[in-house]
């Protein structure tokens, strides 16, 4: 699987949720609707936030879903899970590998 494909699936699961893993997505967004939405709006973090806000939800709701959707790898664990945090929100080449640092954990949870 290509890194780009993994990034796109991660965003789709963030928006659509995953019934098997027990978290809902934005209302009205399943896998097919999410894929269509991203095709029209771009596979970016800004698109995820836009979709959540269109449904009356917040960026914090989107971030919570993204953290549930992110599959942890060995690089995402350091004496406990290292939470995913979006970076470069305007950069559609973001591969989703950036993680939250311990310094970030004390922040308000807002994403810039």
Coordinates of C-alpha atoms in Angstrom, one line a residue, residues 17-103:
X17 CA -16.1 6.5 11.8
X18 CA -15.6 2.8 12.3
X19 CA -18.5 0.8 13.7
X20 CA -16.2 -2.2 14.4
X21 CA -13.9 -0.1 16.5
X22 CA -16.9 1.6 18.2
X23 CA -16.7 5.3 17.1
X24 CA -19.1 7.2 15.0
X25 CA -18.1 9.6 12.3
X26 CA -19.7 12.9 11.3
X27 CA -23.5 12.3 10.8
X28 CA -24.4 11.3 7.3
X29 CA -20.8 10.3 6.3
X30 CA -20.2 6.7 5.5
X31 CA -17.2 5.4 3.6
X32 CA -18.6 6.2 0.1
X33 CA -19.9 9.6 1.0
X34 CA -16.6 10.4 2.7
X35 CA -14.5 9.3 -0.4
X36 CA -16.7 11.4 -2.6
X37 CA -16.4 14.4 -0.3
X38 CA -12.6 14.2 -0.3
X39 CA -12.5 13.8 -4.1
X40 CA -14.4 17.0 -4.3
X41 CA -12.6 18.9 -1.5
X42 CA -9.2 17.3 -1.3
X43 CA -7.7 14.8 1.1
X44 CA -6.6 17.3 3.7
X45 CA -7.1 18.0 7.4
X46 CA -8.9 21.2 6.5
X47 CA -11.5 19.1 4.6
X48 CA -12.1 16.9 7.6
X49 CA -12.6 20.0 9.8
X50 CA -14.9 21.5 7.2
X51 CA -17.1 18.3 7.1
X52 CA -17.4 18.1 10.8
X53 CA -18.3 21.8 11.1
X54 CA -20.9 21.4 8.3
X55 CA -22.6 18.9 10.7
X56 CA -22.5 21.2 13.7
X57 CA -19.5 19.6 15.2
X58 CA -16.1 21.1 16.2
X59 CA -12.5 20.7 15.2
X60 CA -12.0 19.0 18.6
X61 CA -14.6 16.4 17.6
X62 CA -12.7 15.8 14.4
X63 CA -9.4 15.5 16.3
X64 CA -10.9 13.0 18.7
X65 CA -12.0 10.9 15.7
X66 CA -8.7 11.2 14.0
X67 CA -6.9 9.9 17.1
X68 CA -9.4 7.0 17.3
X69 CA -8.8 6.2 13.6
X70 CA -5.0 6.4 13.7
X71 CA -3.5 2.9 14.0
X72 CA -0.5 3.1 16.3
X73 CA 2.8 1.8 15.0
X74 CA 6.0 1.3 17.0
X75 CA 6.9 4.9 16.3
X76 CA 3.7 6.0 18.0
X77 CA 4.5 4.5 21.3
X78 CA 7.0 5.8 24.0
X79 CA 6.1 4.7 27.5
X80 CA 2.5 5.0 26.4
X81 CA 0.7 6.0 23.2
X82 CA 1.8 9.2 21.4
X83 CA -1.3 11.0 20.2
X84 CA -1.6 12.0 16.6
X85 CA -1.8 15.8 15.9
X86 CA -2.3 17.4 12.5
X87 CA 0.4 19.7 11.2
X88 CA 0.6 21.9 8.2
X89 CA -3.2 21.9 7.8
X90 CA -3.0 23.5 4.4
X91 CA -0.5 20.9 3.1
X92 CA -2.3 18.1 1.3
X93 CA 0.9 16.0 1.2
X94 CA 0.7 15.5 5.0
X95 CA 1.1 11.7 5.5
X96 CA -0.4 11.7 9.0
X97 CA 2.8 10.5 10.7
X98 CA 3.3 13.6 12.9
X99 CA 2.5 12.8 16.5
X100 CA 1.8 14.9 19.6
X101 CA 4.7 15.6 21.9
X102 CA 4.6 15.5 25.7
X103 CA 4.8 19.4 25.6

